[in-house]
mmCIF file of C-alpha atoms in Angstrom:
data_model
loop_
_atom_site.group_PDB
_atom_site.id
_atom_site.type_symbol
_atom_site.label_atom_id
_atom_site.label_comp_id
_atom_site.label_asym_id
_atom_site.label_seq_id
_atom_site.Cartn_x
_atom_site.Cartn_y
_atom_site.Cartn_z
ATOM 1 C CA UNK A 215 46.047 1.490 -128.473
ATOM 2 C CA UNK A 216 47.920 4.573 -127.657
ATOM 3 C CA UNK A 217 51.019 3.158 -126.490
ATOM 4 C CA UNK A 218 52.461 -0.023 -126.649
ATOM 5 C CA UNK A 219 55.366 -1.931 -125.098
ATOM 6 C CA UNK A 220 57.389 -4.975 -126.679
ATOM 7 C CA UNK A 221 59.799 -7.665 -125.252
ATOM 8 C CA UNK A 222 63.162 -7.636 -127.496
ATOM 9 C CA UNK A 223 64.637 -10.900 -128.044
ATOM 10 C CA UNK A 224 67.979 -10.504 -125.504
ATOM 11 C CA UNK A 225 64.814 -10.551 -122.614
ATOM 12 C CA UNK A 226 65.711 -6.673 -121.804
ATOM 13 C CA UNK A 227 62.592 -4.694 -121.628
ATOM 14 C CA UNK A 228 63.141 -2.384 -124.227
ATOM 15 C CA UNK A 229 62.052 1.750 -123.598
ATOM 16 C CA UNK A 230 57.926 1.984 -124.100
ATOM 17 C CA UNK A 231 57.261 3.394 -127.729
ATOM 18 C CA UNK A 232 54.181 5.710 -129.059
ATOM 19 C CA UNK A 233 51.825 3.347 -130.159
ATOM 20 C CA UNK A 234 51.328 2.923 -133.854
ATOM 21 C CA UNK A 235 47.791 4.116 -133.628
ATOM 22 C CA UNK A 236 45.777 4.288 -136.904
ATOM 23 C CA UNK A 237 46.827 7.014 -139.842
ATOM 24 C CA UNK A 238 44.603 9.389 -141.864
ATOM 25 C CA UNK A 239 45.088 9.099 -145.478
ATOM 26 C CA UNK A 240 48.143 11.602 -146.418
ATOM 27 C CA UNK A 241 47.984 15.147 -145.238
ATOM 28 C CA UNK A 242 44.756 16.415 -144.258
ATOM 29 C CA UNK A 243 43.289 19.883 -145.140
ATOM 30 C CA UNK A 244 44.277 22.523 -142.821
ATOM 31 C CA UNK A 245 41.987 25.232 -142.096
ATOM 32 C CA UNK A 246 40.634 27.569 -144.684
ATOM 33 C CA UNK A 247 37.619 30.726 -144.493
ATOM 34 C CA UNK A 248 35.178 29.384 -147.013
ATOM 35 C CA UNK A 249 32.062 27.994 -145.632
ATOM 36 C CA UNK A 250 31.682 24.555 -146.636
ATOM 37 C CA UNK A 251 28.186 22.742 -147.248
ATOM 38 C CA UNK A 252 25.979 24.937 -144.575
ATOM 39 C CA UNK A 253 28.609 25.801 -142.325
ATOM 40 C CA UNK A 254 30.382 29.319 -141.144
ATOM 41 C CA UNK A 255 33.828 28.026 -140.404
ATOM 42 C CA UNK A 256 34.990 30.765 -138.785
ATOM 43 C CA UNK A 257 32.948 30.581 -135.833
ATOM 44 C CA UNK A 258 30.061 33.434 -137.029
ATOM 45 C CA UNK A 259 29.388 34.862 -134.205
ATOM 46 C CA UNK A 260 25.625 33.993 -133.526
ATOM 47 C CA UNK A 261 25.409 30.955 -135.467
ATOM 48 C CA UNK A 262 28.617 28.464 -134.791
ATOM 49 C CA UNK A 263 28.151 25.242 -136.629
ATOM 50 C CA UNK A 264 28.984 21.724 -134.792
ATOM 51 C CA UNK A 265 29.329 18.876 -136.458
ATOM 52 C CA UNK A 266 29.270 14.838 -135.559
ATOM 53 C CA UNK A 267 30.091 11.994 -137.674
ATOM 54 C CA UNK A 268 29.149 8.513 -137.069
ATOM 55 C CA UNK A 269 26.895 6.009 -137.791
ATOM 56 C CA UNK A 270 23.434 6.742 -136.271
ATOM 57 C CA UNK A 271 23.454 4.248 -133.263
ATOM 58 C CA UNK A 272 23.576 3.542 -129.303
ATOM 59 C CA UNK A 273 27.492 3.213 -129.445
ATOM 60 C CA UNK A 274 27.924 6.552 -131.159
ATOM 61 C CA UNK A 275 26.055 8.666 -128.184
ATOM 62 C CA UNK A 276 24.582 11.355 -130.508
ATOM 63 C CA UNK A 277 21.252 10.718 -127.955
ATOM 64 C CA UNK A 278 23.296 11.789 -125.247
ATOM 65 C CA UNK A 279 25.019 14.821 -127.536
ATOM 66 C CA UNK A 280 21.395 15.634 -129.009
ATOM 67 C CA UNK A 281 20.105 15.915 -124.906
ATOM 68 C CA UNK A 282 23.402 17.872 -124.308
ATOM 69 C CA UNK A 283 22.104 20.595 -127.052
ATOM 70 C CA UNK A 284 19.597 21.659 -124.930
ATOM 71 C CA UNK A 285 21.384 22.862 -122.317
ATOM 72 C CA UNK A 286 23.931 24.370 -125.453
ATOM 73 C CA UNK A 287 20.478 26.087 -127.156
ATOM 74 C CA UNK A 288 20.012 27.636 -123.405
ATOM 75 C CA UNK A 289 23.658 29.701 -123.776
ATOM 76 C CA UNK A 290 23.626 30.081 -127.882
ATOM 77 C CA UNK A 291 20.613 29.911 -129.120
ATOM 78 C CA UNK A 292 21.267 30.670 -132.569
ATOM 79 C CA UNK A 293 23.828 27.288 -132.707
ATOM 80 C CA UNK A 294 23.580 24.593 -135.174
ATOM 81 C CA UNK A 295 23.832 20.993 -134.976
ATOM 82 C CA UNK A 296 24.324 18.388 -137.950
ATOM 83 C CA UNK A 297 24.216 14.829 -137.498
ATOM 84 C CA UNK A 298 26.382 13.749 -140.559
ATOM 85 C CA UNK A 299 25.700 9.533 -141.162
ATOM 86 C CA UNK A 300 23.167 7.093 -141.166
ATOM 87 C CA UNK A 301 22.031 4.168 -139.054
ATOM 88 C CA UNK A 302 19.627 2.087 -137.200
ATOM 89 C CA UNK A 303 18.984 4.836 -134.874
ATOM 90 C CA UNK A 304 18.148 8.166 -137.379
ATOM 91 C CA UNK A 305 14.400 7.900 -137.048
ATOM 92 C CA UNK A 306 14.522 8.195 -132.907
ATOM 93 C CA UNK A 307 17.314 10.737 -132.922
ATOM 94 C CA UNK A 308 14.869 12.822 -135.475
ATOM 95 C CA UNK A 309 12.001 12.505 -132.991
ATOM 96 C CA UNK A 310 14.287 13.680 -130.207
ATOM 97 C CA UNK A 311 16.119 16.635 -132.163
ATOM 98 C CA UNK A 312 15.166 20.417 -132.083
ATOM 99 C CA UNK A 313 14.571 22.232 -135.356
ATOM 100 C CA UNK A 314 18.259 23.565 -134.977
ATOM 101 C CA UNK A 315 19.397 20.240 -135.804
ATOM 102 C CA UNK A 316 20.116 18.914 -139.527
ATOM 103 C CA UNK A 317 20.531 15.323 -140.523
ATOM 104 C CA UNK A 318 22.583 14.783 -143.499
ATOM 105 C CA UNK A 319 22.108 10.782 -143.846
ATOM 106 C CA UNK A 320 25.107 9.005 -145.688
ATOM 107 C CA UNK A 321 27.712 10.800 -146.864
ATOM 108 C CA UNK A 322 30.609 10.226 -149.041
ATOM 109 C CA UNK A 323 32.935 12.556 -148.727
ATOM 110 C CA UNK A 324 32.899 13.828 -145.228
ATOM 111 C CA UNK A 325 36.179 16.464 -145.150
ATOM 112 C CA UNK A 326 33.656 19.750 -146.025
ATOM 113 C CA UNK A 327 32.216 18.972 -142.896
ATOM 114 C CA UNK A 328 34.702 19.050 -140.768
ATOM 115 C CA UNK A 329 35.853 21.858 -142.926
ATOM 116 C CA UNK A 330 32.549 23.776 -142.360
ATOM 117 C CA UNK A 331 32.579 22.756 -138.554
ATOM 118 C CA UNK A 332 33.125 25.496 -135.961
ATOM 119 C CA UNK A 333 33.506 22.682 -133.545
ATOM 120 C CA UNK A 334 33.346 18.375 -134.298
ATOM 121 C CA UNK A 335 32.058 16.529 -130.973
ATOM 122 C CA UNK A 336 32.153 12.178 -130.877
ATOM 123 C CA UNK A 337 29.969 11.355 -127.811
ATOM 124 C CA UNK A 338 30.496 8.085 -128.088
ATOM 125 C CA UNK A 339 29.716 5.322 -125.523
ATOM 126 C CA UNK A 340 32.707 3.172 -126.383
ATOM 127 C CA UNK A 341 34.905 3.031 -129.449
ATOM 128 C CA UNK A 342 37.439 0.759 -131.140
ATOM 129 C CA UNK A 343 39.538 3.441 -132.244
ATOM 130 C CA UNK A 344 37.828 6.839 -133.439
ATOM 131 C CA UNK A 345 38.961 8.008 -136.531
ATOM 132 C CA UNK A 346 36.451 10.915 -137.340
ATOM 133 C CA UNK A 347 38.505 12.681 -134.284
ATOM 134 C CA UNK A 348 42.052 12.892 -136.122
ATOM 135 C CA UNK A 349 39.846 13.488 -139.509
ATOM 136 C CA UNK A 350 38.863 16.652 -137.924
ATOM 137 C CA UNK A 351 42.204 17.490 -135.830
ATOM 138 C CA UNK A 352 43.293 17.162 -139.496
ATOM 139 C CA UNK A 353 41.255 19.710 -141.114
ATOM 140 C CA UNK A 354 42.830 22.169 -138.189
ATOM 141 C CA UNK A 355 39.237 21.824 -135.966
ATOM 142 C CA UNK A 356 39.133 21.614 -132.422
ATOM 143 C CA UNK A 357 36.732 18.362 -130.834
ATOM 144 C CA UNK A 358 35.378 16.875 -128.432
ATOM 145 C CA UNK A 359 35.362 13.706 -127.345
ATOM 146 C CA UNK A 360 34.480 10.633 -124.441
ATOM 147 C CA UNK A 361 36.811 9.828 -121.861
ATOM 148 C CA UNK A 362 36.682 6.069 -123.251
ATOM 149 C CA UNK A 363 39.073 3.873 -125.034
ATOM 150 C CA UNK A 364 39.709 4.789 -128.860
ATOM 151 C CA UNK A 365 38.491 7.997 -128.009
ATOM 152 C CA UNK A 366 40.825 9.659 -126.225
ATOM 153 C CA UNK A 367 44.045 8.744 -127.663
ATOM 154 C CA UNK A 368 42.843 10.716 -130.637
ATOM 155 C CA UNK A 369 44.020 13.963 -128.583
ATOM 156 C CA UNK A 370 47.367 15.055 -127.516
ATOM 157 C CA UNK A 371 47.547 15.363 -124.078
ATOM 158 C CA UNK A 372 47.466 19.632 -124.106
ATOM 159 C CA UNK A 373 44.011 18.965 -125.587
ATOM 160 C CA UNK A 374 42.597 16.951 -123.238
ATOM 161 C CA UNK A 375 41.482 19.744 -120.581
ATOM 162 C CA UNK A 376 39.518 21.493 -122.907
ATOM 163 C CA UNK A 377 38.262 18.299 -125.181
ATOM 164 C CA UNK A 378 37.724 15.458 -123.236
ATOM 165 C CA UNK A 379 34.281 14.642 -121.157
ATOM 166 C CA UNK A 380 32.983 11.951 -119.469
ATOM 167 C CA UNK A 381 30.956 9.240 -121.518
ATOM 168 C CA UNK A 382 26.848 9.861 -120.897
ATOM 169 C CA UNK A 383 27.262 12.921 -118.688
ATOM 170 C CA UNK A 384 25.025 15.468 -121.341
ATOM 171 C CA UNK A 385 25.807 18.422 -118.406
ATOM 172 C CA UNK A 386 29.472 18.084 -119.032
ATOM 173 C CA UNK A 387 29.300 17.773 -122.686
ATOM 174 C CA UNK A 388 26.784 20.689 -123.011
ATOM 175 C CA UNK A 389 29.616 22.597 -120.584
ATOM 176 C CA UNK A 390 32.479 21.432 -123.286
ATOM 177 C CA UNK A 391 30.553 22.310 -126.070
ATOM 178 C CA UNK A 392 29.446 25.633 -125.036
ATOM 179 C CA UNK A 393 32.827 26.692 -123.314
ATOM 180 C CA UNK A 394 34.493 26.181 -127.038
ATOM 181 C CA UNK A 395 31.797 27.921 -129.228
ATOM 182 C CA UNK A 396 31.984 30.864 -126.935
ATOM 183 C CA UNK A 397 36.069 31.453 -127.369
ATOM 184 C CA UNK A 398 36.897 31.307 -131.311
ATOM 185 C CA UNK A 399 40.920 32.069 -129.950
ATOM 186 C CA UNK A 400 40.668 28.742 -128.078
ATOM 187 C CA UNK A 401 39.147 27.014 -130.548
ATOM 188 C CA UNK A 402 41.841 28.092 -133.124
ATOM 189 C CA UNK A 403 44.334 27.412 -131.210
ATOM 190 C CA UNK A 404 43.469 24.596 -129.848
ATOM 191 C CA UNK A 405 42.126 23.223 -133.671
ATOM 192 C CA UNK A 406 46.010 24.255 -134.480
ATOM 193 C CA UNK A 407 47.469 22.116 -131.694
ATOM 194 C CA UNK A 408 45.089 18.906 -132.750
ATOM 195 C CA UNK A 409 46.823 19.438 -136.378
ATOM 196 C CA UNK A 410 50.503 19.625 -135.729
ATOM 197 C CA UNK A 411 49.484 16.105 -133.629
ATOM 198 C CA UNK A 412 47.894 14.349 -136.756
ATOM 199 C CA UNK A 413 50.589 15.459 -139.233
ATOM 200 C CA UNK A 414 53.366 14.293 -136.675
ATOM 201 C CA UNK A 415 52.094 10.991 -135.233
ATOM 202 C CA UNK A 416 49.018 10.113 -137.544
ATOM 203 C CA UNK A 417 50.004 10.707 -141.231
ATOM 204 C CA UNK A 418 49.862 7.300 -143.059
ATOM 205 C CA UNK A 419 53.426 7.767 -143.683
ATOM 206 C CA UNK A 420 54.365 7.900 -140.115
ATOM 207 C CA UNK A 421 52.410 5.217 -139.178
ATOM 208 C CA UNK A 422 53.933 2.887 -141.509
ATOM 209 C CA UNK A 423 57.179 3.395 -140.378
ATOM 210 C CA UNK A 424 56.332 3.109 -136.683
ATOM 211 C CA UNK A 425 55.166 -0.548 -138.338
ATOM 212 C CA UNK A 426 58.281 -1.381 -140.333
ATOM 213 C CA UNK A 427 60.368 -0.446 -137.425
ATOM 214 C CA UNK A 428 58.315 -2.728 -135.073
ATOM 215 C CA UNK A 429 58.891 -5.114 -137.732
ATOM 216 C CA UNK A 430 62.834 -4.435 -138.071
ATOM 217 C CA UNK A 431 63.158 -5.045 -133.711
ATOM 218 C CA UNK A 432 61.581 -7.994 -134.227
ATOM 219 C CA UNK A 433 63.509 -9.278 -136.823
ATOM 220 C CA UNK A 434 66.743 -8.039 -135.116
ATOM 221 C CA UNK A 435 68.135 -6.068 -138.364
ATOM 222 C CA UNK A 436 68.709 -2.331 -139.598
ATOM 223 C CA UNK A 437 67.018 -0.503 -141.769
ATOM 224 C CA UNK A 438 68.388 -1.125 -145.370
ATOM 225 C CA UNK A 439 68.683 1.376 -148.171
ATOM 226 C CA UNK A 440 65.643 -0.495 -150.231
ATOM 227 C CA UNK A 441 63.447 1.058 -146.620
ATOM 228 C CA UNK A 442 64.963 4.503 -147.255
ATOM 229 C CA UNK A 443 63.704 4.284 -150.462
ATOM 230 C CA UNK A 444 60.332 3.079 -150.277
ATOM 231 C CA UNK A 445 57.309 4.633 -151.607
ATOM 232 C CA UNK A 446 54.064 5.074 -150.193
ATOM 233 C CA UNK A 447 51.145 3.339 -150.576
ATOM 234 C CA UNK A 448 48.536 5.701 -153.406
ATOM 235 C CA UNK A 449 46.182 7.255 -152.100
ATOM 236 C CA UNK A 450 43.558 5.748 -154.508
ATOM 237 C CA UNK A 451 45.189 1.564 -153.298
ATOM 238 C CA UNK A 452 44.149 2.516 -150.015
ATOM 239 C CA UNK A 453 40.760 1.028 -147.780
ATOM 240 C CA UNK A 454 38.728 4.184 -147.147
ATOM 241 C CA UNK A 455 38.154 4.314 -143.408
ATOM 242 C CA UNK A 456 34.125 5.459 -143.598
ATOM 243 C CA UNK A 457 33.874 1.535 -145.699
#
């Protein structure tokens, strides 16, 4: 969850702490003007590129995103739309998409995405917690996302006018969509904002911390000199989050 609350040991409520939320593996690309696999990233003017990432299935709403693109097609019609994953649902969502739509199937290494993403959208009908949100905060792009749990703690709260929609509503993520790929200033700005929030309360390192101080209040002693000290875990010892 976002934020969490604990119960210290002398009975005395303690003050509510940021929640210790999941971190993205080290620091995440910023922004850069190459174009990535298909992709303007820069917003070319005619032809902005938006990108999802999930598995291909009901909880993941790209049905609702790919009914949403209609109404997007009707305001830009020269915008592109790749579904970047695979699942039990690709061979519907490919009967339902418009030529302007690519499907990548599985992918490995999703970061040049994101990279080559004008704007990333998760229309997802519920979520544990979203990763592929802070992935592409990360890489310094703007999203959008549901108005459900796991979803919307991805965004710092400035975001959240501009980013968040309500779950199944295709009208208002067609509106969110189309708002963003018509204002590149926003967009950078507001991809700019999304990074400065991952680096500061979703880096690995940070999280871990916010763990070993939980840890520390619950074991009722300060931080020693062997904590100070401590290294990271490699990068390479780490679960990938797309396993």
């Amino acid at each position: 969850t976002s934020t969490s609350t604990s119960t210290s040991t002398s009975g005395t409520p303690p003050e509510p702490r940021a929640g210790t939320g999941p971190g993205t593996r080290g620091t995440p690309p910023g922004p850069r003007g190459d174009s990535g696999p298909g992709g303007s990233g820069d917003g070319a003017a005619a032809r902005p590129l938006v990108v999802c990432v999930g598995r291909l299935c009901r909880q993941k709403g790209q049905d609702v995103l790919l009914r949403a693109w209609e109404d997007v097609l009707g305001v830009l019609p020269g915008a592109r739309l790749v579904l970047v994953g695979d699942g039990p649902e690709d061979t519907a969502l490919r009967r339902q998409a418009p030529p302007s739509v690519r499907f990548t199937g599985a992918v490995a290494d999703v970061v040049p995405w994101y990279r080559a993403a004008d704007l990333v959208v998760l229309p997802s009908r519920w979520e544990g917690m979203a990763l592929a949100p802070l992935e592409a905060l990360g890489c310094g792009r703007p999203v959008v996302v549901t108005d459900v749990d796991g979803a919307r703690e991805s965004l710092p709260p400035a975001l959240a006018a501009h980013c968040l929609v309500p779950p199944e509503d295709p009208v208002a993520l067609a509106g969110a969509i189309t708002a963003l790929l018509s204002d590149r200033p926003l967009r950078v700005a507001l991809g700019a904002q999304g990074r400065r929030h991952v680096l500061t309360r979703h880096d690995v390192r940070h999280t871990a911390e916010q763990i070993t101080a939980v840890y520390r209040e619950l074991l009722g002693r300060a931080p020693t000199a062997s904590d100070a000290t401590a290294q990271p875990v490699p990068s390479e010892c780490r679960e990938s989050i797309h396993s």
